[in-house]
Short mmCIF file of C-alpha atoms in Angstrom, two decimals:
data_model
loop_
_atom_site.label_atom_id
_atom_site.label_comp_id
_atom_site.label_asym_id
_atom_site.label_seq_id
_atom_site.Cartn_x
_atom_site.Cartn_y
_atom_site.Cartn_z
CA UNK A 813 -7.27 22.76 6.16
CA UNK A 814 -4.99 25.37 7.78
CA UNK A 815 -5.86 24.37 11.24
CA UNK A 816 -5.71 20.43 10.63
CA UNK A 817 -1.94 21.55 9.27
CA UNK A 818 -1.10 23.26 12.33
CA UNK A 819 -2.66 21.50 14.93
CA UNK A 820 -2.10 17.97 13.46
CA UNK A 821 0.99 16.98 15.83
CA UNK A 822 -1.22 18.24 18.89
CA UNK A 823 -3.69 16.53 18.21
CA UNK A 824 -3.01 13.11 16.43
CA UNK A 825 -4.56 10.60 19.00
CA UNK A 826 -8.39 12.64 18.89
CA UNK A 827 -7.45 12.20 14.83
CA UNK A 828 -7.24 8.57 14.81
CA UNK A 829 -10.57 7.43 15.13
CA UNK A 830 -12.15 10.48 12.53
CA UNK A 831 -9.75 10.01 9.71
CA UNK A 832 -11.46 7.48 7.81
CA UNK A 833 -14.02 10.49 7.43
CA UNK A 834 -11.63 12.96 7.19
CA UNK A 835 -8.86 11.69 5.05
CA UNK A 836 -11.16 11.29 1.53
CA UNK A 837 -12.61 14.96 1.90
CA UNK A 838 -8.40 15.92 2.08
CA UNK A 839 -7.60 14.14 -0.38
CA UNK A 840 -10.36 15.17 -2.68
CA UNK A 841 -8.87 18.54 -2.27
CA UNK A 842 -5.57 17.61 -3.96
CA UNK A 843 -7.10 17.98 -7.17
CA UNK A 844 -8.68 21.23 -6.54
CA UNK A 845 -8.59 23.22 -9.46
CA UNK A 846 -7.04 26.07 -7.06
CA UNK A 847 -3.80 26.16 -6.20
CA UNK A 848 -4.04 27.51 -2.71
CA UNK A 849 -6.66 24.70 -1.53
CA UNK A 850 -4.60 22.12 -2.99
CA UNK A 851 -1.15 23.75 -1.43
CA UNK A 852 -3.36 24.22 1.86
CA UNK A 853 -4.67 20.17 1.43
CA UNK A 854 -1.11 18.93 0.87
CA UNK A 855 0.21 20.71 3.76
CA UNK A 856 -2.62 18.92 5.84
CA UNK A 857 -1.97 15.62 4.69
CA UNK A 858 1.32 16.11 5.12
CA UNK A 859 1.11 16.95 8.86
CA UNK A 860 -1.35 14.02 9.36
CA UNK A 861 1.36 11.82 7.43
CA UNK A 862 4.11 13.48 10.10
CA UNK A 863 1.66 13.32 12.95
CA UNK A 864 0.41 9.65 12.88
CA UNK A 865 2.20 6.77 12.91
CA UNK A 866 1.96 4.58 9.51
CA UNK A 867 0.12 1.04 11.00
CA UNK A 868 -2.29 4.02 12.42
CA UNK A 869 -2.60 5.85 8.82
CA UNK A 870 -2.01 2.57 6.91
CA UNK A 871 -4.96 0.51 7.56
CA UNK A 872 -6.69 3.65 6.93
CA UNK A 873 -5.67 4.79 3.59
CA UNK A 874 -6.29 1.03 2.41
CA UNK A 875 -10.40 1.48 3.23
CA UNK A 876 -10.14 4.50 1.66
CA UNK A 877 -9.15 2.56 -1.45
CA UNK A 878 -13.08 1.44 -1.33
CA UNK A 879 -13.78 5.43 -1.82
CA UNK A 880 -15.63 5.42 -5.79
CA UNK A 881 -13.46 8.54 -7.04
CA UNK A 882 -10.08 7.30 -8.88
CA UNK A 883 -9.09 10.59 -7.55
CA UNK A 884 -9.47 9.92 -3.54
CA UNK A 885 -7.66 6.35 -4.09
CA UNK A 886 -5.10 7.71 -6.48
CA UNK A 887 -3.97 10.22 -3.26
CA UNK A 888 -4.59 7.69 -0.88
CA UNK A 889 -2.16 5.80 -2.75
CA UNK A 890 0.48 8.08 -2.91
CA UNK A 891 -0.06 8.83 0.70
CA UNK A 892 0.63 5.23 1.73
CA UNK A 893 3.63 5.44 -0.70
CA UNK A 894 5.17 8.59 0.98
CA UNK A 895 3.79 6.47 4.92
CA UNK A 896 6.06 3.15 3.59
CA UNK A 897 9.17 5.16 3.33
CA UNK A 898 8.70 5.67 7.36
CA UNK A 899 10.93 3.89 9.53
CA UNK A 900 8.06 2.29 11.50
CA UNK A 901 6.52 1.18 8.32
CA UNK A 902 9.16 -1.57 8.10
CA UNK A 903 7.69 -3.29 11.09
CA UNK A 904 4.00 -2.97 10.36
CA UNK A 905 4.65 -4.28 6.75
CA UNK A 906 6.94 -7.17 7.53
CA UNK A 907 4.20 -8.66 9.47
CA UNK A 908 2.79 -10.79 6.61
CA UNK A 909 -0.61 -10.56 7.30
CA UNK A 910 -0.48 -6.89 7.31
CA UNK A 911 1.72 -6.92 3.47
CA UNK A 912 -0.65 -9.56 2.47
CA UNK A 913 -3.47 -7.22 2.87
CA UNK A 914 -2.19 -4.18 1.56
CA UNK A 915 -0.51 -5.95 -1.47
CA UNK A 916 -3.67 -7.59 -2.38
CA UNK A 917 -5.79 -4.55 -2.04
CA UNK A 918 -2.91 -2.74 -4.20
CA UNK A 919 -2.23 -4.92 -6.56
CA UNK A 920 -6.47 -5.22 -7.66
CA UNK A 921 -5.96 -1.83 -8.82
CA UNK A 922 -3.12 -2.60 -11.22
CA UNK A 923 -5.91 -3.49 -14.02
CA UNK A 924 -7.73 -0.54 -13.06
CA UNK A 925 -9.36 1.51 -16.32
CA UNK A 926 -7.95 5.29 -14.76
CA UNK A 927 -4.07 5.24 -15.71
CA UNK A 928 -3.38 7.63 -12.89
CA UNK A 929 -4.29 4.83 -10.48
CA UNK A 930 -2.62 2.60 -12.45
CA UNK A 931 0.16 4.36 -11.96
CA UNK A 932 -0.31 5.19 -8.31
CA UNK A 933 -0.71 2.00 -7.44
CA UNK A 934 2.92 0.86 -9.12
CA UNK A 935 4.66 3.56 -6.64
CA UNK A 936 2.44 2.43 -3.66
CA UNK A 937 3.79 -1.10 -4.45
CA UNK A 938 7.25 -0.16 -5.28
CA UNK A 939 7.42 1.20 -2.25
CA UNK A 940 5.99 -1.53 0.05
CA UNK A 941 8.75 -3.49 -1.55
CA UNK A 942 11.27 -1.24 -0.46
CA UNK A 943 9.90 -1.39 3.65
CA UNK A 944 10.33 -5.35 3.33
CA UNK A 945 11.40 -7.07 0.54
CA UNK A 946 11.05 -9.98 1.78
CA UNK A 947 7.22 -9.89 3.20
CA UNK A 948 6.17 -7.85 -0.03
CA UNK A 949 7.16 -10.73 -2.33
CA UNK A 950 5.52 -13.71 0.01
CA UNK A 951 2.50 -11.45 0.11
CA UNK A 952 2.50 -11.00 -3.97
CA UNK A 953 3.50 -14.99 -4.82
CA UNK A 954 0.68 -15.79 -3.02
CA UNK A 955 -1.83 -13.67 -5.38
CA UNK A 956 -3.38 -15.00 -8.85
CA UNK A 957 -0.51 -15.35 -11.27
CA UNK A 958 -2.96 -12.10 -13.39
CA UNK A 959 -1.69 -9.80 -10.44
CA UNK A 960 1.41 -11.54 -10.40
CA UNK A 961 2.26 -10.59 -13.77
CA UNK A 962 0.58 -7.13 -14.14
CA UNK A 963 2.81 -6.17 -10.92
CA UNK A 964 6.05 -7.39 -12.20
CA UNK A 965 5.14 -5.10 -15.48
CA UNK A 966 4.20 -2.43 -13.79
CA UNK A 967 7.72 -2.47 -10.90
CA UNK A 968 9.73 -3.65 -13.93
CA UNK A 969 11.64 -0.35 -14.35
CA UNK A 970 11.53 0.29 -10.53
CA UNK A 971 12.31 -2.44 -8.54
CA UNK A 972 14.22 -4.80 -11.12
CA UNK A 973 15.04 -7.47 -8.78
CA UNK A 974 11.70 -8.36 -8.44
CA UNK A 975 11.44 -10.65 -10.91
CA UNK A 976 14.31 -12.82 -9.92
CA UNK A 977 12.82 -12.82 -6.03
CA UNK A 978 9.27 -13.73 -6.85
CA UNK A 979 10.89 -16.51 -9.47
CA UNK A 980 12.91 -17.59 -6.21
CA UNK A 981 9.94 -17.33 -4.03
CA UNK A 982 7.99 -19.51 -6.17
CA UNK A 983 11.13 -22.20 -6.84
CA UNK A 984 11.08 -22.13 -2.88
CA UNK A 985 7.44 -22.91 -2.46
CA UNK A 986 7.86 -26.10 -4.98
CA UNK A 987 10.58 -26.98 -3.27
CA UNK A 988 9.15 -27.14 -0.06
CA UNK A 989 6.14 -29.68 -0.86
CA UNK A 990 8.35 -32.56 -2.11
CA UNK A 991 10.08 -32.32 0.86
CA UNK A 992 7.12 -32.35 3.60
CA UNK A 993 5.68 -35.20 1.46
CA UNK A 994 9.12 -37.56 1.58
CA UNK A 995 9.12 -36.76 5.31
CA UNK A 996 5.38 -37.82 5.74
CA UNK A 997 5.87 -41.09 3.66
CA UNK A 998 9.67 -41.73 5.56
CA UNK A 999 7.04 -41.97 8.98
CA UNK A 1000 4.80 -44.89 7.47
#
C-alpha cells in the first residue's frame, strides 16, 4: 500500500493496464477493521485517483461495479465520485455515450438491498451531474422511468434542479417527434 502511495505518480502508465486487478483488493482495504491499513489504502487510492487521469480510472471503477462485495462497489463508487469532480472528467462525461454508460450502470444500483450502496451510488450520480449537466440528464431520460424515478428520489436533496431538467428533457423529446413527422408528411 505504502509503495503504490508513493510511487503512484511515477508510475501511472505501467498502472493502467493492472488496475482492474488492483483497484478491488484497495478498495477492499477501506473497510479494514484497522485503522492504519485503511489510512495506508486511502492514501493509495488517493495517489492512483491523483496519478491517473479519470476516462483512464473511470471505465475502470465502473467494471469494478461487477465486483460481488457491496463493499468493493460502494468504494468504487465513491472513488468515481471524488474522479467526476476532476477537471478532465467534464470532457470524458459529456461524451454521451460515455454518461450513458456510467449512468446506467449507476443508476441499477439505486434499488440495491445494501443502503451504503444505495447511498454511494446517489453521490456517484450527484456528482456526474455536476461534470455535465446536460449529458447526465440525456443519459438518465433515456433509462426506464423505475430508474428514472428512484434517481430523482435519491438527488432530490442534492441536485434539486433535476427534476425540472429531466421534466424539460422529456417535454423536449415529445416535442421533437411531432415535428420530424409534419416535416416527413410536408415532403409527400
Amino acid at each position: 500500500l505504502d509503495c503504490i502511495a508513493a510511487g503512484a505518480h511515477l508510475l501511472a502508465p505501467a498502472l493502467e493496464q493492472p488496475l482492474e486487478r488492483l483497484m478491488p483488493k484497495l478498495l477492499a482495504r477501506l473497510a479494514d477493521p484497522k485503522d492504519v491499513v485503511r489510512v495506508r489504502a486511502d492514501a493509495a487510492v488517493s495517489a492512483l485517483r491523483a496519478a491517473l487521469p479519470s476516462d483512464t480510472l473511470l471505465p475502470v471503477l465502473l467494471r469494478v461495479l461487477d465486483n460481488p462485495n457491496a463493499r468493493v462497489r460502494a468504494g468504487a463508487l465513491d472513488v468515481a465520485a471524488a474522479a467526476c469532480a476532476e477537471p478532465e472528467a467534464t470532457h470524458y462525461l459529456a461524451t454521451g455515450a460515455h454518461m450513458r454508460q456510467c449512468v446506467s450502470k449507476v443508476g441499477a444500483l439505486l434499488a440495491d438491498k445494501a443502503p451504503d450502496l444505495r447511498k454511494a451510488a446517489a453521490g456517484s450520480l450527484c456528482a456526474m451531474h455536476g461534470a455535465a449537466p446536460a449529458a447526465f440528464v440525456s443519459a438518465l431520460a433515456s433509462l426506464p422511468p423505475s430508474v428514472q424515478q428512484l434517481a430523482r428520489r435519491a438527488l432530490a436533496d442534492r441536485a434539486p434542479e433535476l427534476d425540472a431538467q429531466l421534466s424539460s428533457q422529456q417535454q423536449q423529446g415529445n416535442g421533437r417527434r411531432p415535428t420530424v413527422r409534419a416535416q416527413t408528411v410536408g415532403r409527400r
